[in-house]
Every structure is written in C-alpha cells, then in structure tokens.
Amino acid sequence: MIAAKDNSPQLTPEEYFAWEEKQLEKHEYINGEVYAMSGGSVNHGRIAIKFTAMFDSHLENSVCITGNSDIKINIVETKNYTYPDASVTCDDRDKITAQHFTYPCLIVEVLSNSTEAYDRGSKFRMYRNNPVLQDYLLVSSTTIEMDLYHKKDTGEWIIVNYKEGDTVELKSINLSFAIEQVYRGLDLTPESEPTI
C-alpha cells in the first residue's frame, strides 16, 4: 500500500487509535504523525491475499496467527504502528492484544514504486528492532522477484534474492514454495502512467 502524510495534528497513541476507528481509510502512525494508506494495484492486493491464504493454510494446526493488511504491527519499544501486507506471529504476547501484533516472526511487504525505498530502508530498520523477527519478505508486483531479509542465528541479516524458477524458503514458519505459486494468474505487464 502507499503511504502519504496526513495533515492531522500530532496525536498520542491513544488518540491515534480512537481517531483511526472513525476514519474510512487506514493510517500508519510514526513518531506522532499519521500517514494515510491508499490502495495499491490489483496485483498488489491479489499477491497479499495469496500470501495470507498460503500462510493460514500452512499454519492451520499451529499456535501461530496469520495477519493480513488490516492488522497493525507495533514497532518494538516504540509507539509506532505500521500496516504490512501480511505477517505471522507465533508469540503468546500477541494473543493478548486486540488491535495489533508486536512480535511477528515474519513480515511481508508487496512493493510499489512509491514505497519501495521506504520498505527497503527506514521501515526495515524499524522492523529489525523486533528480537523475534526472522524473515522480512519484499515482493515485486510487476515481475517474478522477491528479496528475503533473513536473520541468522548469529543475529546477522542476509539478503536472498529469488527469481523465476526458484523455491522460496521461509525458515520462520518452516514453509517452502515455488515462487510462481504467488504470481499464478496475474498480468505482469508493467503498469503505464495515467494520461491526462
């Protein structure tokens, strides 16, 4: 999804939760500022749905919970909240919060032109403060490509680039899948800019 700064006054986290309940669209909350989340492309939405369905099916008999783009992530040790496209938590602490996850082991962001730099940069720097996050998957919506940021047991983050023909491995939830599975049925023709 695409985030744009809202012109609202700075809010406390409590004010943000109360205010957002009355809004028609979702808003991320970073350092007291709110950012409207506008809709993404059809491919963006379909890819996010495929991930949540795949995760939910894979984790059906586990203690883990799959989150879609309606579930906020509270950035650990901050009062910041984001909306990833998909997430998974297996942490009992997330079972006692009704409005968000704080300790996901897996986060998925479907990339768009306007948010790719943010998703790869400052958003990932915020997410990696989470001690239980193991996999951060960035997914192209225009080509068969994914970049996985995986935290090794040593705490070091490595990047694994996946392309057509590859099998994606998410160690955080013990899931492997053919990359094409996510892109099946999608039109990957590059989107043209609107003309006036």
PDB file of C-alpha atoms in Angstrom:
ATOM      1  CA  MET A   1       0.000   0.000   0.000  1.00  0.00           C
ATOM      2  CA  ILE A   2       1.000   3.583  -0.481  1.00  0.00           C
ATOM      3  CA  ALA A   3       1.504   5.891   2.493  1.00  0.00           C
ATOM      4  CA  ALA A   4       1.010   9.656   2.321  1.00  0.00           C
ATOM      5  CA  LYS A   5       1.399  12.057   5.227  1.00  0.00           C
ATOM      6  CA  ASP A   6      -1.909  13.280   6.560  1.00  0.00           C
ATOM      7  CA  ASN A   7      -2.196  16.916   7.650  1.00  0.00           C
ATOM      8  CA  SER A   8      -3.586  15.953  11.051  1.00  0.00           C
ATOM      9  CA  PRO A   9      -2.087  17.388  14.250  1.00  0.00           C
ATOM     10  CA  GLN A  10       0.338  15.225  16.218  1.00  0.00           C
ATOM     11  CA  LEU A  11      -1.507  12.562  18.211  1.00  0.00           C
ATOM     12  CA  THR A  12      -0.703  10.372  21.177  1.00  0.00           C
ATOM     13  CA  PRO A  13      -1.018   6.626  20.509  1.00  0.00           C
ATOM     14  CA  GLU A  14      -4.316   6.571  22.432  1.00  0.00           C
ATOM     15  CA  GLU A  15      -5.667   9.480  20.371  1.00  0.00           C
ATOM     16  CA  TYR A  16      -4.486   7.735  17.186  1.00  0.00           C
ATOM     17  CA  PHE A  17      -6.400   4.530  17.991  1.00  0.00           C
ATOM     18  CA  ALA A  18      -9.580   6.460  18.837  1.00  0.00           C
ATOM     19  CA  TRP A  19      -9.243   8.742  15.791  1.00  0.00           C
ATOM     20  CA  GLU A  20      -8.487   5.939  13.332  1.00  0.00           C
ATOM     21  CA  GLU A  21     -11.590   3.976  14.335  1.00  0.00           C
ATOM     22  CA  LYS A  22     -13.649   6.837  12.848  1.00  0.00           C
ATOM     23  CA  GLN A  23     -11.697   7.035   9.564  1.00  0.00           C
ATOM     24  CA  LEU A  24     -12.654   5.444   6.251  1.00  0.00           C
ATOM     25  CA  GLU A  25      -9.056   4.506   5.438  1.00  0.00           C
ATOM     26  CA  LYS A  26      -6.151   3.053   7.395  1.00  0.00           C
ATOM     27  CA  HIS A  27      -3.281   5.170   8.706  1.00  0.00           C
ATOM     28  CA  GLU A  28       0.209   4.252   9.842  1.00  0.00           C
ATOM     29  CA  TYR A  29       1.440   6.073  12.944  1.00  0.00           C
ATOM     30  CA  ILE A  30       5.108   7.077  13.102  1.00  0.00           C
ATOM     31  CA  ASN A  31       6.512   9.436  15.760  1.00  0.00           C
ATOM     32  CA  GLY A  32       3.153  11.093  16.413  1.00  0.00           C
ATOM     33  CA  GLU A  33       2.378  11.644  12.712  1.00  0.00           C
ATOM     34  CA  VAL A  34      -0.303   9.763  10.776  1.00  0.00           C
ATOM     35  CA  TYR A  35       0.124   8.572   7.201  1.00  0.00           C
ATOM     36  CA  ALA A  36      -2.878   7.617   5.087  1.00  0.00           C
ATOM     37  CA  MET A  37      -2.623   4.218   3.421  1.00  0.00           C
ATOM     38  CA  SER A  38      -4.085   4.420  -0.070  1.00  0.00           C
ATOM     39  CA  GLY A  39      -4.957   1.348  -2.078  1.00  0.00           C
ATOM     40  CA  GLY A  40      -2.432  -0.488  -4.213  1.00  0.00           C
ATOM     41  CA  SER A  41      -2.767  -2.098  -7.634  1.00  0.00           C
ATOM     42  CA  VAL A  42      -4.862  -5.179  -8.367  1.00  0.00           C
ATOM     43  CA  ASN A  43      -1.669  -7.273  -8.459  1.00  0.00           C
ATOM     44  CA  HIS A  44      -0.621  -5.838  -5.085  1.00  0.00           C
ATOM     45  CA  GLY A  45      -3.914  -6.877  -3.497  1.00  0.00           C
ATOM     46  CA  ARG A  46      -4.030 -10.314  -5.112  1.00  0.00           C
ATOM     47  CA  ILE A  47      -0.446 -11.111  -4.073  1.00  0.00           C
ATOM     48  CA  ALA A  48      -1.176 -10.092  -0.476  1.00  0.00           C
ATOM     49  CA  ILE A  49      -4.283 -12.323  -0.452  1.00  0.00           C
ATOM     50  CA  LYS A  50      -2.292 -15.272  -1.813  1.00  0.00           C
ATOM     51  CA  PHE A  51       0.273 -14.919   0.962  1.00  0.00           C
ATOM     52  CA  THR A  52      -2.278 -14.710   3.785  1.00  0.00           C
ATOM     53  CA  ALA A  53      -4.203 -17.697   2.389  1.00  0.00           C
ATOM     54  CA  MET A  54      -0.998 -19.742   1.989  1.00  0.00           C
ATOM     55  CA  PHE A  55       0.233 -18.879   5.498  1.00  0.00           C
ATOM     56  CA  ASP A  56      -3.141 -19.521   7.123  1.00  0.00           C
ATOM     57  CA  SER A  57      -3.450 -22.925   5.446  1.00  0.00           C
ATOM     58  CA  HIS A  58       0.146 -23.900   6.296  1.00  0.00           C
ATOM     59  CA  LEU A  59      -0.226 -22.849   9.951  1.00  0.00           C
ATOM     60  CA  GLU A  60      -3.733 -24.213  10.495  1.00  0.00           C
ATOM     61  CA  ASN A  61      -2.750 -26.653  13.250  1.00  0.00           C
ATOM     62  CA  SER A  62      -0.116 -24.484  14.903  1.00  0.00           C
ATOM     63  CA  VAL A  63      -0.064 -21.816  17.617  1.00  0.00           C
ATOM     64  CA  CYS A  64       0.809 -19.160  15.015  1.00  0.00           C
ATOM     65  CA  ILE A  65      -1.584 -16.471  13.771  1.00  0.00           C
ATOM     66  CA  THR A  66      -1.605 -15.024  10.250  1.00  0.00           C
ATOM     67  CA  GLY A  67      -2.230 -11.310   9.869  1.00  0.00           C
ATOM     68  CA  ASN A  68      -3.462  -9.515   6.758  1.00  0.00           C
ATOM     69  CA  SER A  69      -3.133  -5.859   5.803  1.00  0.00           C
ATOM     70  CA  ASP A  70      -5.777  -4.886   8.394  1.00  0.00           C
ATOM     71  CA  ILE A  71      -3.573  -5.889  11.336  1.00  0.00           C
ATOM     72  CA  LYS A  72      -1.158  -3.282  12.652  1.00  0.00           C
ATOM     73  CA  ILE A  73       2.377  -4.025  13.779  1.00  0.00           C
ATOM     74  CA  ASN A  74       3.573  -2.146  16.850  1.00  0.00           C
ATOM     75  CA  ILE A  75       7.283  -1.480  16.381  1.00  0.00           C
ATOM     76  CA  VAL A  76       9.039  -2.985  19.418  1.00  0.00           C
ATOM     77  CA  GLU A  77       9.881  -0.487  22.189  1.00  0.00           C
ATOM     78  CA  THR A  78       8.180   2.374  20.317  1.00  0.00           C
ATOM     79  CA  LYS A  79       4.696   3.764  19.976  1.00  0.00           C
ATOM     80  CA  ASN A  80       4.849   3.445  16.153  1.00  0.00           C
ATOM     81  CA  TYR A  81       2.350   1.341  14.188  1.00  0.00           C
ATOM     82  CA  THR A  82       2.534   0.111  10.591  1.00  0.00           C
ATOM     83  CA  TYR A  83       0.328  -1.968   8.301  1.00  0.00           C
ATOM     84  CA  PRO A  84       2.325  -4.642   6.435  1.00  0.00           C
ATOM     85  CA  ASP A  85       0.625  -6.628   3.681  1.00  0.00           C
ATOM     86  CA  ALA A  86       0.950  -9.901   5.615  1.00  0.00           C
ATOM     87  CA  SER A  87       2.525 -11.073   8.863  1.00  0.00           C
ATOM     88  CA  VAL A  88       2.759 -14.097  11.125  1.00  0.00           C
ATOM     89  CA  THR A  89       3.190 -14.183  14.881  1.00  0.00           C
ATOM     90  CA  CYS A  90       3.811 -17.261  16.999  1.00  0.00           C
ATOM     91  CA  ASP A  91       4.378 -15.270  20.193  1.00  0.00           C
ATOM     92  CA  ASP A  92       1.950 -15.681  23.105  1.00  0.00           C
ATOM     93  CA  ARG A  93       2.271 -11.976  23.930  1.00  0.00           C
ATOM     94  CA  ASP A  94       0.432 -11.175  20.686  1.00  0.00           C
ATOM     95  CA  LYS A  95      -2.561 -13.254  21.778  1.00  0.00           C
ATOM     96  CA  ILE A  96      -3.482 -10.738  24.470  1.00  0.00           C
ATOM     97  CA  THR A  97      -3.593  -7.631  22.258  1.00  0.00           C
ATOM     98  CA  ALA A  98      -6.774  -6.924  20.307  1.00  0.00           C
ATOM     99  CA  GLN A  99      -5.548  -4.157  17.996  1.00  0.00           C
ATOM    100  CA  HIS A 100      -2.069  -5.183  16.830  1.00  0.00           C
ATOM    101  CA  PHE A 101       0.834  -7.633  16.770  1.00  0.00           C
ATOM    102  CA  THR A 102       4.153  -6.637  18.322  1.00  0.00           C
ATOM    103  CA  TYR A 103       6.270  -9.777  17.905  1.00  0.00           C
ATOM    104  CA  PRO A 104       5.812 -11.189  14.386  1.00  0.00           C
ATOM    105  CA  CYS A 105       8.415 -13.671  13.181  1.00  0.00           C
ATOM    106  CA  LEU A 106       7.551 -12.936   9.540  1.00  0.00           C
ATOM    107  CA  ILE A 107       6.521  -9.740   7.730  1.00  0.00           C
ATOM    108  CA  VAL A 108       5.656  -9.431   4.032  1.00  0.00           C
ATOM    109  CA  GLU A 109       5.552  -6.159   2.105  1.00  0.00           C
ATOM    110  CA  VAL A 110       4.359  -6.080  -1.515  1.00  0.00           C
ATOM    111  CA  LEU A 111       6.353  -3.367  -3.235  1.00  0.00           C
ATOM    112  CA  SER A 112       5.013  -0.380  -5.132  1.00  0.00           C
ATOM    113  CA  ASN A 113       7.037   2.313  -6.893  1.00  0.00           C
ATOM    114  CA  SER A 114       6.122   4.929  -4.296  1.00  0.00           C
ATOM    115  CA  THR A 115       7.022   2.849  -1.208  1.00  0.00           C
ATOM    116  CA  GLU A 116       9.881   0.566  -2.291  1.00  0.00           C
ATOM    117  CA  ALA A 117      12.658   2.792  -0.930  1.00  0.00           C
ATOM    118  CA  TYR A 118      10.807   3.188   2.396  1.00  0.00           C
ATOM    119  CA  ASP A 119      10.096  -0.569   2.662  1.00  0.00           C
ATOM    120  CA  ARG A 120      13.758  -1.428   1.986  1.00  0.00           C
ATOM    121  CA  GLY A 121      15.188   1.363   4.139  1.00  0.00           C
ATOM    122  CA  SER A 122      13.703   3.043   7.182  1.00  0.00           C
ATOM    123  CA  LYS A 123      10.751   0.655   7.526  1.00  0.00           C
ATOM    124  CA  PHE A 124      13.081  -2.349   7.626  1.00  0.00           C
ATOM    125  CA  ARG A 125      15.320  -0.567  10.145  1.00  0.00           C
ATOM    126  CA  MET A 126      12.269  -0.170  12.402  1.00  0.00           C
ATOM    127  CA  TYR A 127      11.123  -3.777  11.935  1.00  0.00           C
ATOM    128  CA  ARG A 128      14.533  -5.278  12.664  1.00  0.00           C
ATOM    129  CA  ASN A 129      14.387  -3.935  16.258  1.00  0.00           C
ATOM    130  CA  ASN A 130      11.996  -6.823  16.886  1.00  0.00           C
ATOM    131  CA  PRO A 131      14.076  -9.592  18.524  1.00  0.00           C
ATOM    132  CA  VAL A 132      11.844 -12.393  17.190  1.00  0.00           C
ATOM    133  CA  LEU A 133      11.573 -11.216  13.563  1.00  0.00           C
ATOM    134  CA  GLN A 134      13.344 -13.784  11.390  1.00  0.00           C
ATOM    135  CA  ASP A 135      12.048 -13.132   7.872  1.00  0.00           C
ATOM    136  CA  TYR A 136      11.191  -9.886   6.082  1.00  0.00           C
ATOM    137  CA  LEU A 137       9.995 -10.623   2.542  1.00  0.00           C
ATOM    138  CA  LEU A 138       9.775  -7.904  -0.117  1.00  0.00           C
ATOM    139  CA  VAL A 139       7.679  -8.944  -3.100  1.00  0.00           C
ATOM    140  CA  SER A 140       7.569  -7.348  -6.553  1.00  0.00           C
ATOM    141  CA  SER A 141       4.089  -6.845  -8.015  1.00  0.00           C
ATOM    142  CA  THR A 142       5.346  -6.379 -11.592  1.00  0.00           C
ATOM    143  CA  THR A 143       7.986  -9.114 -12.045  1.00  0.00           C
ATOM    144  CA  ILE A 144       8.572 -12.562 -10.588  1.00  0.00           C
ATOM    145  CA  GLU A 145      11.049 -11.443  -7.954  1.00  0.00           C
ATOM    146  CA  MET A 146      11.294 -11.466  -4.177  1.00  0.00           C
ATOM    147  CA  ASP A 147      14.005 -10.331  -1.771  1.00  0.00           C
ATOM    148  CA  LEU A 148      14.147 -12.075   1.591  1.00  0.00           C
ATOM    149  CA  TYR A 149      15.920 -10.459   4.522  1.00  0.00           C
ATOM    150  CA  HIS A 150      16.630 -13.390   6.859  1.00  0.00           C
ATOM    151  CA  LYS A 151      18.152 -13.167  10.335  1.00  0.00           C
ATOM    152  CA  LYS A 152      20.634 -15.939  11.009  1.00  0.00           C
ATOM    153  CA  ASP A 153      21.115 -17.478  14.457  1.00  0.00           C
ATOM    154  CA  THR A 154      24.122 -15.169  14.902  1.00  0.00           C
ATOM    155  CA  GLY A 155      21.819 -12.122  14.587  1.00  0.00           C
ATOM    156  CA  GLU A 156      23.312 -11.176  11.210  1.00  0.00           C
ATOM    157  CA  TRP A 157      20.841 -10.262   8.450  1.00  0.00           C
ATOM    158  CA  ILE A 158      21.428 -11.733   4.984  1.00  0.00           C
ATOM    159  CA  ILE A 159      19.559 -10.995   1.746  1.00  0.00           C
ATOM    160  CA  VAL A 160      18.416 -13.825  -0.509  1.00  0.00           C
ATOM    161  CA  ASN A 161      17.197 -12.833  -3.986  1.00  0.00           C
ATOM    162  CA  TYR A 162      14.583 -15.094  -5.570  1.00  0.00           C
ATOM    163  CA  LYS A 163      13.561 -15.099  -9.242  1.00  0.00           C
ATOM    164  CA  GLU A 164      11.541 -17.224 -11.656  1.00  0.00           C
ATOM    165  CA  GLY A 165      12.219 -20.945 -11.145  1.00  0.00           C
ATOM    166  CA  ASP A 166      13.327 -20.553  -7.512  1.00  0.00           C
ATOM    167  CA  THR A 167      11.882 -22.081  -4.364  1.00  0.00           C
ATOM    168  CA  VAL A 168      11.322 -19.508  -1.619  1.00  0.00           C
ATOM    169  CA  GLU A 169      12.247 -20.700   1.873  1.00  0.00           C
ATOM    170  CA  LEU A 170      10.733 -19.036   4.934  1.00  0.00           C
ATOM    171  CA  LYS A 171      12.518 -20.645   7.877  1.00  0.00           C
ATOM    172  CA  SER A 172      10.488 -18.581  10.359  1.00  0.00           C
ATOM    173  CA  ILE A 173       7.403 -20.705   9.669  1.00  0.00           C
ATOM    174  CA  ASN A 174       9.073 -23.755   8.061  1.00  0.00           C
ATOM    175  CA  LEU A 175       7.495 -23.115   4.645  1.00  0.00           C
ATOM    176  CA  SER A 176       8.936 -23.565   1.158  1.00  0.00           C
ATOM    177  CA  PHE A 177       7.032 -22.759  -2.046  1.00  0.00           C
ATOM    178  CA  ALA A 178       7.675 -22.275  -5.747  1.00  0.00           C
ATOM    179  CA  ILE A 179       7.866 -18.537  -6.427  1.00  0.00           C
ATOM    180  CA  GLU A 180       5.471 -18.918  -9.385  1.00  0.00           C
ATOM    181  CA  GLN A 181       2.729 -20.023  -6.983  1.00  0.00           C
ATOM    182  CA  VAL A 182       2.274 -16.417  -5.823  1.00  0.00           C
ATOM    183  CA  TYR A 183       2.190 -14.974  -9.361  1.00  0.00           C
ATOM    184  CA  ARG A 184      -0.096 -17.545 -10.988  1.00  0.00           C
ATOM    185  CA  GLY A 185      -2.910 -15.857 -12.922  1.00  0.00           C
ATOM    186  CA  LEU A 186      -1.509 -12.318 -12.637  1.00  0.00           C
ATOM    187  CA  ASP A 187      -0.894  -9.922 -15.530  1.00  0.00           C
ATOM    188  CA  LEU A 188       2.678  -8.727 -15.020  1.00  0.00           C
ATOM    189  CA  THR A 189       2.592  -6.206 -17.861  1.00  0.00           C
ATOM    190  CA  PRO A 190       4.179  -3.031 -16.482  1.00  0.00           C
ATOM    191  CA  GLU A 191       1.540  -0.514 -15.483  1.00  0.00           C
ATOM    192  CA  SER A 192       1.532   2.629 -17.574  1.00  0.00           C
ATOM    193  CA  GLU A 193       1.303   6.098 -16.163  1.00  0.00           C
ATOM    194  CA  PRO A 194      -2.153   7.652 -16.447  1.00  0.00           C
ATOM    195  CA  THR A 195      -2.546  10.111 -19.299  1.00  0.00           C
ATOM    196  CA  ILE A 196      -4.315  13.446 -18.988  1.00  0.00           C
TER     197      ILE A 196
END
